[in-house]
Each structure stands twice: as structure tokens, then as C-alpha cells.
C-alpha positions as MATLAB code, in Angstrom:
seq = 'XXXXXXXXXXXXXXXXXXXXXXXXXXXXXXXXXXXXXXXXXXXXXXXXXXXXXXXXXXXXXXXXXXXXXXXXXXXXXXXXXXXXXXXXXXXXXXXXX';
ca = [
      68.251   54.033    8.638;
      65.496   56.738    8.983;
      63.244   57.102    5.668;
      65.166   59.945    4.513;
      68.375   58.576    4.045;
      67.113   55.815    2.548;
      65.499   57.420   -0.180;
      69.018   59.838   -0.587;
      70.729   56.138   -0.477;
      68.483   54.803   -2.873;
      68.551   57.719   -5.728;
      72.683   57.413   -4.765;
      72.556   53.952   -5.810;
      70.393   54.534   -9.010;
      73.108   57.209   -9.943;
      75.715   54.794   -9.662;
      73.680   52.170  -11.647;
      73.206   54.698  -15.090;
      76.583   55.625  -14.889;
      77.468   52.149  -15.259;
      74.886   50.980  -17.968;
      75.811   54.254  -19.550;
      79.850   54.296  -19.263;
      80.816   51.018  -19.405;
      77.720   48.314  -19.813;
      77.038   50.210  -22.988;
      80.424   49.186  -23.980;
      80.095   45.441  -23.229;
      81.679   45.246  -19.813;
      79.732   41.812  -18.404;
      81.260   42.241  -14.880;
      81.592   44.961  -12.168;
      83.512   44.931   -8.718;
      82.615   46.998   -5.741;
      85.561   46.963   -2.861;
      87.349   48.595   -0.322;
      90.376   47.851    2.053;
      88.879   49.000    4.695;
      86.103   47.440    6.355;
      82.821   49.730    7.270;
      82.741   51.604    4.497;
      79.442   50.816    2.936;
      80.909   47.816    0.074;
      78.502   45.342    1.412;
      75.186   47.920    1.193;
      76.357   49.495   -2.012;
      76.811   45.726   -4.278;
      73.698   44.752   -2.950;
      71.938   47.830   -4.076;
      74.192   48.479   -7.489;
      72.830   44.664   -8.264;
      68.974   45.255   -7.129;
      69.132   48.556   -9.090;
      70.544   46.708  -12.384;
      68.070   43.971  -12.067;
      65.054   45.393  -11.682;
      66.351   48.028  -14.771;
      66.365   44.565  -16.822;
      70.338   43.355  -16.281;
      70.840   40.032  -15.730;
      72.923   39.858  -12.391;
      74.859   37.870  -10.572;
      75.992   38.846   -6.539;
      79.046   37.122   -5.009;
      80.347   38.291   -1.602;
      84.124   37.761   -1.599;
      84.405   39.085    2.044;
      86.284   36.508    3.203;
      86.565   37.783    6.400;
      83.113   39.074    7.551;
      80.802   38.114    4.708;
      77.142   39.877    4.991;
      75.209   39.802    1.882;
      73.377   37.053    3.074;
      71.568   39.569    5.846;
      70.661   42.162    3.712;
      68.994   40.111    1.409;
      67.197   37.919    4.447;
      68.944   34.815    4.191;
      70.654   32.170    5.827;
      74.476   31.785    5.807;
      75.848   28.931    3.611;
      78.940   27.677    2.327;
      81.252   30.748    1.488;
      83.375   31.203   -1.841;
      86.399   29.318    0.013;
      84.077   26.517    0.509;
      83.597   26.471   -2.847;
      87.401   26.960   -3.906;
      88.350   24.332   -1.764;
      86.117   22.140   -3.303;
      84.004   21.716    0.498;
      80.642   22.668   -1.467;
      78.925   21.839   -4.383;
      77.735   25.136   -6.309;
      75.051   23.307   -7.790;
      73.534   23.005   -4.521;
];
């Protein structure tokens, strides 16, 4: 992504992240969902940066991919695949791990 967009992305995402804290964090909501039925649309790059955004304004956050299909979390934040949420459902994986 060229440095432009990436800053437009970035204030996008920060935009998204004070209408949250101010609509419906503000009124207690402890969870948020970002999805799509179709795939490509941007789901994966937007949770990541909705949950970096919230963290580093203070939130306490937790990220779960629940792409079943074509999970990708793990690259943006620069890590190695592991055991998926079906893993884990199917008892396959221990989360404490």
C-alpha cells in the first residue's frame, strides 16, 4: 500500500475506533464484530486495525479470527499459523497453550 493510503487507512480506522468508544463502548458494550459475506472486502485489515487503534487508546482487547475458511490475522500481525478456532471447538487444542 503506498504511504498515502496508508495514512487515509489509518485516520479511517481511528474514525471507526471513536465512534465506537463514543457510541457504544461508552455504553458498556464489552464486545465488537467486524464481518462480511463476501470475502475481499477489507474484514481481515479493518479488525486488526479497529483492535490496534483501541489498544493503544487504552482498551483492553482481545482479536479472534473466525475466518474459517481463509483465516489471515496471523500475517498481518507477523506470526505463525496455529491451531484455528475449530481446533479449539473441537477440543484438538489447548487454549492455554
Amino acid at each position: 500500500m503506498n504511504p498515502t493510503r496508508r495514512v487515509l487507512a489509518g485516520e479511517a480506522i481511528d474514525r471507526v475506533r471513536s465512534y465506537l468508544t463514543q457510541t457504544w463502548i461508552a455504553r458498556g458494550a464489552t464486545k465488537v464484530a467486524i464481518t462480511s459475506p463476501v470475502a475481499e472486502e477489507g474484514n481481515t485489515y479493518t479488525a486488526f486495525g479497529v483492535a490496534s487503534s483501541l489498544a493503544a487508546a487504552g482498551h483492553r482487547t482481545l482479536l479472534i479470527d473466525f475466518d474459517l475458511r481463509s483465516p489471515g490475522l496471523h500475517l498481518l500481525a507477523g506470526k505463525a499459523s496455529g491451531p484455528g478456532v475449530g481446533e479449539l471447538f473441537r477440543g484438538d487444542t489447548d487454549p492455554a497453550k
